[in-house]
Coordinates of C-alpha atoms and ligand atoms in Angstrom, one line a residue:
X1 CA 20.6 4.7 11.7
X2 CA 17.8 6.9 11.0
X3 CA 14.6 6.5 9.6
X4 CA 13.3 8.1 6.9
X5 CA 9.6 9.8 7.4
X6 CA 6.2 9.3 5.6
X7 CA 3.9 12.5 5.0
X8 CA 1.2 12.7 7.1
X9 CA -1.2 11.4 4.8
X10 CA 1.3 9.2 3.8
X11 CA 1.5 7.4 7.3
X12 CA -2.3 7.3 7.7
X13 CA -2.7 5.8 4.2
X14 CA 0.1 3.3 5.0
X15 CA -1.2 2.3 7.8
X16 CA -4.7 2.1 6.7
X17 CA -3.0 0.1 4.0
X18 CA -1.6 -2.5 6.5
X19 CA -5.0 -2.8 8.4
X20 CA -7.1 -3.2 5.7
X21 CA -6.6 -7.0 4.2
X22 CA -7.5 -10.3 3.4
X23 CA -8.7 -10.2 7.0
X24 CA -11.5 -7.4 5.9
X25 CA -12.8 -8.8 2.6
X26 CA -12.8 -12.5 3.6
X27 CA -12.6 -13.2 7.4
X28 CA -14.7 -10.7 8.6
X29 CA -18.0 -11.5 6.8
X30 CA -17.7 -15.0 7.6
X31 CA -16.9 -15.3 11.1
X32 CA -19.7 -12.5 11.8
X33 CA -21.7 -15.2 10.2
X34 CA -20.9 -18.0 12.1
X35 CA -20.5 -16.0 15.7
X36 CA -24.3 -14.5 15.8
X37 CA -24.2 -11.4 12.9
X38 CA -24.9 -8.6 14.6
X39 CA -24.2 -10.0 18.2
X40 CA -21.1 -10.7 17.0
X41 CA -20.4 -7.0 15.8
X42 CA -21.5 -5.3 18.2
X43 CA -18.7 -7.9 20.6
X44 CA -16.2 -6.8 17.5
X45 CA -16.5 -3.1 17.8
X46 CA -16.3 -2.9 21.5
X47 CA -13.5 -4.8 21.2
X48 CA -12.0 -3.3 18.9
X49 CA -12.6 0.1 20.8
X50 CA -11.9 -1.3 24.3
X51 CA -8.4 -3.6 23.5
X52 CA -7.9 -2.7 20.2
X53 CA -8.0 1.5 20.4
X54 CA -5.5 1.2 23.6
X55 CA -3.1 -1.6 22.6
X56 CA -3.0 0.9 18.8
X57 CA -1.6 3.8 21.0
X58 CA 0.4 1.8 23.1
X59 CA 2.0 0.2 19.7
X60 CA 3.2 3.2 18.0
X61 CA 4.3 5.0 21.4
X62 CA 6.4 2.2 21.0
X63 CA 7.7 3.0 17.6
X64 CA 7.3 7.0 18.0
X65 CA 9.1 7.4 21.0
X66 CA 12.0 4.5 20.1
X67 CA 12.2 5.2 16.3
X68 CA 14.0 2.6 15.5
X69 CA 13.3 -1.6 15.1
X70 CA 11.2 -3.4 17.0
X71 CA 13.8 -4.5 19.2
X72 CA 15.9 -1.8 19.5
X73 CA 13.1 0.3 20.4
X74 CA 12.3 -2.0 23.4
X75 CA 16.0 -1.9 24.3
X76 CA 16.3 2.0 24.3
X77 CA 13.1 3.0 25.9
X78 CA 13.1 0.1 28.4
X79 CA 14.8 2.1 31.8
X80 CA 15.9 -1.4 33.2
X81 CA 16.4 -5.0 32.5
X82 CA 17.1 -4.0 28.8
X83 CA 18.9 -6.8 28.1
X84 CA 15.0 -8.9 29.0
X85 CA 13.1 -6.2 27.2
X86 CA 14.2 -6.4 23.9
X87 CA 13.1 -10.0 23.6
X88 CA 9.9 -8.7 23.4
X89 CA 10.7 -6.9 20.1
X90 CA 11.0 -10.4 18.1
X91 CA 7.6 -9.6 17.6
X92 CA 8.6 -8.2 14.1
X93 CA 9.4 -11.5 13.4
X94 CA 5.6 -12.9 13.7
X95 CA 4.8 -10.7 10.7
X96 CA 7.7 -12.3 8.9
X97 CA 6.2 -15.8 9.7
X98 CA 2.7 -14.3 8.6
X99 CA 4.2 -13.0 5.3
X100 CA 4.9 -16.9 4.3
X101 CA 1.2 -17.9 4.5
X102 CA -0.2 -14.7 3.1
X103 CA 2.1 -14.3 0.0
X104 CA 0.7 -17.7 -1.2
X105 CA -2.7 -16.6 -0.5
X106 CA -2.1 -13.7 -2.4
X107 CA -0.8 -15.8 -5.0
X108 CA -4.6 -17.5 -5.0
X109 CA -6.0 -13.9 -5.7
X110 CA -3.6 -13.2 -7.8
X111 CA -4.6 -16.6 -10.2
X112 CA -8.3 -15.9 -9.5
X113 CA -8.3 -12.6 -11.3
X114 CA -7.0 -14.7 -14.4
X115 CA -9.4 -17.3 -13.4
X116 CA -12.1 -14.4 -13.6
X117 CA -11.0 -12.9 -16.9
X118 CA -11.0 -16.0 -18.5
X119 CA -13.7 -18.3 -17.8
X120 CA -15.5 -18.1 -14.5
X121 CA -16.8 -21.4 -12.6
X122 CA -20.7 -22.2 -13.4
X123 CA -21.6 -23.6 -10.3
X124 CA -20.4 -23.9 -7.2
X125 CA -19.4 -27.4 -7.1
X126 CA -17.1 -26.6 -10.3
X127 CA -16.3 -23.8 -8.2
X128 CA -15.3 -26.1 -5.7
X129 CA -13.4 -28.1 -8.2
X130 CA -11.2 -25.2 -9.4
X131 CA -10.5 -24.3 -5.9
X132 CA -9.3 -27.5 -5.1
X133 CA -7.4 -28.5 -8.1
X134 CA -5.3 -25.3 -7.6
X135 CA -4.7 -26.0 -3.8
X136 CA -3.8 -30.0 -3.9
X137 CA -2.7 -30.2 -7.7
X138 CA -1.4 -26.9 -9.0
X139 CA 1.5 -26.5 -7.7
X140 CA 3.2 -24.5 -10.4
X141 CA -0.1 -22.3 -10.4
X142 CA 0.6 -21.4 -7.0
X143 CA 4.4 -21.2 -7.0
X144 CA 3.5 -18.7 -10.3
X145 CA 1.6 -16.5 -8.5
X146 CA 3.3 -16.6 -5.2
X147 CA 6.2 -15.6 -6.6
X148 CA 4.5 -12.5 -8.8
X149 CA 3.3 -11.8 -4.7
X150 CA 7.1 -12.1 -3.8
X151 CA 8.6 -9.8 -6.3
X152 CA 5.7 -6.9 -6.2
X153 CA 7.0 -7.0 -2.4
X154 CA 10.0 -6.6 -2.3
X155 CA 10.5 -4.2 -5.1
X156 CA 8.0 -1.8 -3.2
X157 CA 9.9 -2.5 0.0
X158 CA 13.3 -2.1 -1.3
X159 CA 12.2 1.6 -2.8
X160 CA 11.9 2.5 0.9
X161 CA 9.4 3.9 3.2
X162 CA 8.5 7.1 1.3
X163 CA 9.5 6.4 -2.7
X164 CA 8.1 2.9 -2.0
X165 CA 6.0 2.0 0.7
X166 CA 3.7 5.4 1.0
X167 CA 3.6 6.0 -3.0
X168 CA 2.4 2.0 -3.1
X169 CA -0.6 2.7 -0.6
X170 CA -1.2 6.2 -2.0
X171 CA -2.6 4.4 -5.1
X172 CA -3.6 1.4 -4.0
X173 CA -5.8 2.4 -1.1
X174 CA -7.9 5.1 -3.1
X175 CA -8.3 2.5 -5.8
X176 CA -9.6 -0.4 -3.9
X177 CA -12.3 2.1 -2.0
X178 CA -13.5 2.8 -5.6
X179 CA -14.1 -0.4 -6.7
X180 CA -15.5 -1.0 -3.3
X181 CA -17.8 2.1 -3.2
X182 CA -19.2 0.9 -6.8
X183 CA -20.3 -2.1 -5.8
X184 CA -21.4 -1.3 -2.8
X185 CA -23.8 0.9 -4.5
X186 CA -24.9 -1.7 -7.2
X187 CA -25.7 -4.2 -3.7
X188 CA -27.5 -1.3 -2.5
X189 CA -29.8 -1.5 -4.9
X190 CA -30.3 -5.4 -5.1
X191 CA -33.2 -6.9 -3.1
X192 CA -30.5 -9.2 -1.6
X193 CA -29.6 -5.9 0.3
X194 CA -32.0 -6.6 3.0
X195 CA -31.4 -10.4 3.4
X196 CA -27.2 -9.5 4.0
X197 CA -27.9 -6.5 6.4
X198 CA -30.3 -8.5 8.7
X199 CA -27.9 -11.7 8.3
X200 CA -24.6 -9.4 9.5
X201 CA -26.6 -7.2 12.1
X202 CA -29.6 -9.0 13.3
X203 CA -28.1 -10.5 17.1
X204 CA -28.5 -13.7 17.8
X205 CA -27.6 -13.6 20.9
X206 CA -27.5 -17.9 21.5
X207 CA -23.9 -17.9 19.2
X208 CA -22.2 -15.5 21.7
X209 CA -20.2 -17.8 23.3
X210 CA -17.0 -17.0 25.0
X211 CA -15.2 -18.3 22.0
X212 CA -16.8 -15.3 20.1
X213 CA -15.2 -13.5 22.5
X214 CA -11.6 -14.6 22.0
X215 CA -12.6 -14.9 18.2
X216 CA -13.0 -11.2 18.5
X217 CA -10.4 -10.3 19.9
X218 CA -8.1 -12.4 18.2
X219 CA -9.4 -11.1 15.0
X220 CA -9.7 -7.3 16.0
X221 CA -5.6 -7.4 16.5
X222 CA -5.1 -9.6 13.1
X223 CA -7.2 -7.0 11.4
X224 CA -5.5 -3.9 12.7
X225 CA -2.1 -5.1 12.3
X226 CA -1.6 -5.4 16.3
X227 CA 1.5 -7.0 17.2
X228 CA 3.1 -7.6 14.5
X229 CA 5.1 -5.0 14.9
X230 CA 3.9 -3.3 11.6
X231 CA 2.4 -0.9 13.3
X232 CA 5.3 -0.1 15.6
X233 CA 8.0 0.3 12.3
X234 CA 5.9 2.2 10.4
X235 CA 5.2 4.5 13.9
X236 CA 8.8 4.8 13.4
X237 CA 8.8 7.0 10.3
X238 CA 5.5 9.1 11.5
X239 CA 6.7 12.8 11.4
X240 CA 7.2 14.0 14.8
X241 CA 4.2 16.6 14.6
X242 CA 2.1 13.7 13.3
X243 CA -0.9 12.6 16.3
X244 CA -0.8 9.1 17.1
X245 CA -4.8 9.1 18.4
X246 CA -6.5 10.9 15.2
X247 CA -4.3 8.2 13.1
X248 CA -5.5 5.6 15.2
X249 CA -9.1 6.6 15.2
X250 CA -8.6 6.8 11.4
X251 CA -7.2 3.4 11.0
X252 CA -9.9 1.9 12.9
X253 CA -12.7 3.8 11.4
X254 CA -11.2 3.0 7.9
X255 CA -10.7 -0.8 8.7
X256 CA -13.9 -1.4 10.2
X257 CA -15.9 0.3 7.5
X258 CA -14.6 -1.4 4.4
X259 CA -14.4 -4.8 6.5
X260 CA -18.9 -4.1 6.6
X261 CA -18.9 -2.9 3.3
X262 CA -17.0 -5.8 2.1
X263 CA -19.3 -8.3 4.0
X264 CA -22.7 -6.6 2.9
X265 CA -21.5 -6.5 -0.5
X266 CA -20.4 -10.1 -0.3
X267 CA -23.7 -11.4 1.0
X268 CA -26.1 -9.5 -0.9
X269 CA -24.7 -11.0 -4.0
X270 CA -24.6 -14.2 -2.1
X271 CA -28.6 -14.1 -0.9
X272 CA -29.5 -12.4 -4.2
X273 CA -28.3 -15.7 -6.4
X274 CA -29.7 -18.3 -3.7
X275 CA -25.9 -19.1 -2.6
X276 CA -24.9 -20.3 1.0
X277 CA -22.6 -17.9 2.5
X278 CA -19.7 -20.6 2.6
X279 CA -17.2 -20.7 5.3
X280 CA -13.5 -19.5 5.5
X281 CA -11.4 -19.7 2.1
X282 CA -14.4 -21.6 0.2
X283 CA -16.6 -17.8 0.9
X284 CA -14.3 -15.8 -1.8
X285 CA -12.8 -18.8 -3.7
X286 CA -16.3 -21.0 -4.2
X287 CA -19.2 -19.4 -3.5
X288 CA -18.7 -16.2 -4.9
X289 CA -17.1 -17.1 -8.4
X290 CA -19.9 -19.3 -8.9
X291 CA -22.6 -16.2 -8.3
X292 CA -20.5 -13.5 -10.3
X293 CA -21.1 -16.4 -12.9
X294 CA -24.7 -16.3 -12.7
X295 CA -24.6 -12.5 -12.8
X296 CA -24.0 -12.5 -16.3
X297 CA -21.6 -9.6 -18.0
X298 CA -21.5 -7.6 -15.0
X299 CA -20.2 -10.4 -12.8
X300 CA -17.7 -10.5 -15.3
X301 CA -16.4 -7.3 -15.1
X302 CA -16.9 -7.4 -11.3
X303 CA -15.0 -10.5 -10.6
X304 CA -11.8 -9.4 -12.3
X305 CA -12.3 -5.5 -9.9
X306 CA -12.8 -7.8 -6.9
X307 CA -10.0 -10.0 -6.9
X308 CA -8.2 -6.8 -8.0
X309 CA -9.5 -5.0 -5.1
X310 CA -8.4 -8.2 -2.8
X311 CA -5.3 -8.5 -4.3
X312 CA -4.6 -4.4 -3.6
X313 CA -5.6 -5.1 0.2
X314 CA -3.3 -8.1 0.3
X315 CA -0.6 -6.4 -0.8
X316 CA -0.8 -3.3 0.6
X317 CA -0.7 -5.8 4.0
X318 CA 1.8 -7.6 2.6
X319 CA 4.6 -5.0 2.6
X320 CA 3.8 -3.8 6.1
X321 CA 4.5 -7.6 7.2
X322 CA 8.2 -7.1 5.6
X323 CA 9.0 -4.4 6.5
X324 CA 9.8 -4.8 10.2
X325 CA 12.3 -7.5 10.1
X326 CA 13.9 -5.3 6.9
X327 CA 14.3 -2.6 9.1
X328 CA 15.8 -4.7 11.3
X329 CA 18.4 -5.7 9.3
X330 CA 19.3 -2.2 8.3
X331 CA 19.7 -1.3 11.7
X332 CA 21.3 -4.0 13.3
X333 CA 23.6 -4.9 10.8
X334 CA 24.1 -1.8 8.7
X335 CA 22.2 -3.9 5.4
X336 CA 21.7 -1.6 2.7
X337 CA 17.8 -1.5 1.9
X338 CA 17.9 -3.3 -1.1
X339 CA 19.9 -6.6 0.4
X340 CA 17.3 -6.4 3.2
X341 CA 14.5 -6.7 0.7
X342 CA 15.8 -9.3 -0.8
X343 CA 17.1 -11.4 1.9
X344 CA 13.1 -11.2 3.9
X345 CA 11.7 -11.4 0.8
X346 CA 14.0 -15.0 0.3
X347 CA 13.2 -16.0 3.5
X348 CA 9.2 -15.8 3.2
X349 CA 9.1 -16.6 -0.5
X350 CA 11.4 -20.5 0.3
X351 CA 8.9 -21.1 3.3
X352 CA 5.8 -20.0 1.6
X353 CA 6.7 -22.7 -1.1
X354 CA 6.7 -25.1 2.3
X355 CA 3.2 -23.9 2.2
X356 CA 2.3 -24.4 -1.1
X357 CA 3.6 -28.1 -0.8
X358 CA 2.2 -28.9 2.2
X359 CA -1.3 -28.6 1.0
X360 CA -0.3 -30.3 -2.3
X361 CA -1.6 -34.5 -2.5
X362 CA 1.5 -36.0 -2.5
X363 CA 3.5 -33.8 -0.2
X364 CA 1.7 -33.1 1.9
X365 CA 1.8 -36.3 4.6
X366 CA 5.2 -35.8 5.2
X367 CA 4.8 -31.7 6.2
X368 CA 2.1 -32.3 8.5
X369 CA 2.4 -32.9 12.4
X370 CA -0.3 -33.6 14.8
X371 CA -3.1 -32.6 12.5
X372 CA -2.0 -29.7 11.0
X373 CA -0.1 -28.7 7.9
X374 CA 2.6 -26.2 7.9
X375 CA 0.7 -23.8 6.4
X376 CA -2.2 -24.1 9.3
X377 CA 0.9 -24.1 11.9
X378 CA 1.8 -20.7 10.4
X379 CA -1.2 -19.1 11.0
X380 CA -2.2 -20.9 14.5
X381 CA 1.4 -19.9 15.9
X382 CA 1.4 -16.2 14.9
X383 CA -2.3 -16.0 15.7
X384 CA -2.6 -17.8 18.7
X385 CA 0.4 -18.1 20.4
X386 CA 2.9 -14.6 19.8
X387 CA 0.0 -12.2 18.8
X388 CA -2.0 -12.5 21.9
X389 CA 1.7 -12.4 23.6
X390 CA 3.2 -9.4 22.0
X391 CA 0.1 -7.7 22.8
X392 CA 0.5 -8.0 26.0
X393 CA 3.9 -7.4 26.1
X394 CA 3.1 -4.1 24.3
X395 CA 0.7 -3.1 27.3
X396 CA 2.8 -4.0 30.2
X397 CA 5.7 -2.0 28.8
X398 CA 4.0 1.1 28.0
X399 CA 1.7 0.9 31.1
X400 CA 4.0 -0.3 33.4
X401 CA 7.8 -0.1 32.4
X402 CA 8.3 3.4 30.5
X403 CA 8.7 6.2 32.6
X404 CA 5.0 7.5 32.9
X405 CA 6.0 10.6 32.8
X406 CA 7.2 10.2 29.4
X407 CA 4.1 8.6 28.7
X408 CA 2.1 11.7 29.9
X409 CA 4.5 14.2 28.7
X410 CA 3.7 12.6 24.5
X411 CA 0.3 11.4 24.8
X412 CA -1.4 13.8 27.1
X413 CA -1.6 17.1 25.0
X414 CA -3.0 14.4 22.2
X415 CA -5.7 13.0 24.2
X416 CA -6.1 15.3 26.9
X417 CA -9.5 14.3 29.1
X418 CA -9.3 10.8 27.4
X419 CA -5.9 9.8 28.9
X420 CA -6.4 8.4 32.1
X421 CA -9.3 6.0 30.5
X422 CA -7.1 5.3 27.7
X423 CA -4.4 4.7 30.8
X424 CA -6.8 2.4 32.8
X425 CA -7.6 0.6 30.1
X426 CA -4.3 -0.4 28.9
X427 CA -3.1 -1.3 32.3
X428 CA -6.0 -3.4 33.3
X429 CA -8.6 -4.0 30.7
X430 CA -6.4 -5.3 27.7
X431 CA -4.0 -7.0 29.7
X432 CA -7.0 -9.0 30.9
X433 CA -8.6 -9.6 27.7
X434 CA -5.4 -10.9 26.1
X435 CA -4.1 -13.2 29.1
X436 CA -8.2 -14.7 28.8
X437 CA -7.4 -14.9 25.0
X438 CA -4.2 -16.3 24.9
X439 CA -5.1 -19.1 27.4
X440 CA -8.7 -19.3 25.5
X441 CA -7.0 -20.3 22.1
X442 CA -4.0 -22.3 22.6
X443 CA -6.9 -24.3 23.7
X444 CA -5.3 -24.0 27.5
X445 CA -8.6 -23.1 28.9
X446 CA -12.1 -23.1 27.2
X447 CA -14.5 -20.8 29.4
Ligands
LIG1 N1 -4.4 -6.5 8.9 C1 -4.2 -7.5 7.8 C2 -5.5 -8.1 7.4 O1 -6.5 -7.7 7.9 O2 -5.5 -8.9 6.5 C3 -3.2 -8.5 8.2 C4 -1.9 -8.0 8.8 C5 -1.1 -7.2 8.1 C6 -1.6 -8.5 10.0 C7 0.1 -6.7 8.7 C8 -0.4 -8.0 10.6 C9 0.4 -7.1 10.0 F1 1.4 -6.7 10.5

């Protein structure tokens, strides 16, 4: 079967659209915090040059060359031991197993721009309060929203790659840069501007542990949408004249900048209320509500456009992490589009109510094993475990298994000079870095 094309624009927007997430606006500015600010970033961006740049490429060769499904595409372009390779394209179901956590914390986003229009948190322990009540008591408040995540999804992925998915991010994306830009330029001019640039850039060299390392990398592939398979399906639809490394430089350039916008934005308001930049969920959900409070009428009107803003970035996410098992379906088993849709969107929608329950009081004993919840055994398999794996799977096929003349033959008038670094790199460097990663957090190994 074959698949239908974005623009050009379209494809970069899309694809910007899948990069830039929850990861950006809430992950990024806290774990720069806690890994040594600007020690941490610098780690991040030669990361994210180093693996993530290479493993990009390598991920929609994947998709241009095959254009087809994840695992059909490994099937076609592998020359031998097809029947092996096109294990490796189950990656598209990581992002599936993603979707069930991150619809339900779009749900959260979704609630908190109500929360924000209606009465905002006055300090941060009711702050704390709020958060709380809605994860461990409101269970209809988060099987509301959750399903208002659910069905934005999979109408905009039923519509299809062009009528849906690129008209989707074609608004979206523009929109949540304005409402990014704007407050960026009111933080600009706040004397907590100072504070939250030194606290994201100064190094402190004494937190860059090798964790940092693998923290980094982990995060440079979550944020980037590498290995999912997202990139790879939308790769699929990129027009054939379309050049895979000025739409990878663009998605990188666009993720990382809004992810350090987002953080200095964050932290300025942060530093300029007196707050303590709060760790993971708490940072968005505790902290801030309780400084946009403080802020008066402004923090008003800027806590609805932030949550908006979130929830844009989430969903624009959100439909790339459908989308490849949906294409899937359509090509393996001849689905129409629509009953694709539908069926995915089931299938995250059931288990992200799993996910709801399992943080719920009275539910959630009997849905956790050995420490963890289902919802934290989402997001440690598909981060720890098959990221890190299809990444590597990724580089070993294009840098060892396709023909390289094929390999040459596409990216070579695109890179020209650059190739044979970009070669070397994917054939030694990234394989490294993820085989030290993957052992680093499944906790095999701590170096
Ligand atoms: N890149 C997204 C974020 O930073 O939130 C998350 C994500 C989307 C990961 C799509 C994987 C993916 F396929």
């Amino acid at each position: 079967m074959k698949i239908a094309q974005f623009s050009r624009i379209g494809f970069m927007m899309a694809a910007v659209g899948s990069a830039v997430g929850l990861g950006n606006i809430w992950k990024f500015p806290y774990i720069t915090g806690e890994y040594g600010g600007g020690a941490f970033v610098l780690v991040y961006l030669m990361t994210v040059m180093l693996v993530g740049f290479t493993v990009m490429i390598a991920e929609m060769l994947i998709g241009y060359l095959g254009r087809r499904d994840c695992v059909a595409n490994f099937e076609t372009l592998a020359p031998r031991h097809k029947q092996w390779w096109k294990h490796a394209g189950w990656m598209g179901v990581t992002s599936s197993l993603v979707m069930i956590y991150y619809s339900v914390v779009i749900g959260w986003i979704l609630n908190y721009i109500t929360v924000a229009m209606i009465q905002l948190p006055s300090s941060v322990s009711e702050a704390e309060t709020t958060f709380n009540t809605m994860l461990k008591q409101g269970l209809g408040t988060q099987i509301f929203f959750h399903t208002i995540a659910f069905l934005i999804t999979t109408a905009v992925v039923a519509k299809g790659i062009k009528g849906g998915i690129e008209k989707f991010n074609m608004v979206l994306m523009p929109a949540l840069m304005l409402i990014l830009g704007v407050m960026f330029v009111y933080a600009f001019n706040m004397d907590g501007f100072s504070q939250a640039f030194s606290y994201m850039f100064t190094p402190d060299w004494s937190k860059l542990t090798s964790e940092a390392f693998a923290v980094a990398v982990g995060h440079a592939f979550f944020t980037l949408s590498l290995g999912y398979g997202a990139i790879m399906i939308y790769s699929a639809s990129l027009p054939k004249e379309g050049n895979m490394v000025h739409s990878s430089l663009f998605v990188i350039a666009g993720d990382t900048i809004i992810a350090l916008v987002a953080g200095l934005v964050l932290f300025t308001f942060l530093f300029q209320y007196g707050a303590e930049p709060a760790k993971g969920p708490g940072l968005v959900f505790i902290s801030l509500p309780a400084v946009f409070f403080q802020m008066g009428v402004i923090g008003n009107v800027f806590s609805v456009l932030f949550f908006l803003a979130l929830a844009f970035a989430g969903l624009t996410s959100a439909v790339s992490l459908v989308e490849p098992m949906v294409q899937y379906l359509i090509d393996k088993y001849d689905f129409s589009r629509l009953k694709a849709a539908i069926v995915m969107g089931l299938f995250f929608y059931l288990f992200g109510i799993v996910a709801i329950l399992s943080q719920i009081e009275w539910s959630a004993p009997a849905l956790t094993w050995g420490g963890k919840n289902f919802f934290d055994w989402m997001d440690y398999i598909t981060s720890s475990v098959l990221l890190p794996t299809a990444g590597l799977a990724m580089a070993i096929f294009v840098g060892y298994v396709i023909e390289k003349e094929r390999v040459v033959s596409t990216l070579k008038p695109q890179m020209g000079w650059f190739f044979p670094v970009w070669y070397f790199s994917l054939r030694y460097i990234a394989p490294i870095a993820l085989v030290v990663v993957l052992l680093n957090l499944t906790g095999i190994i701590k170096i």
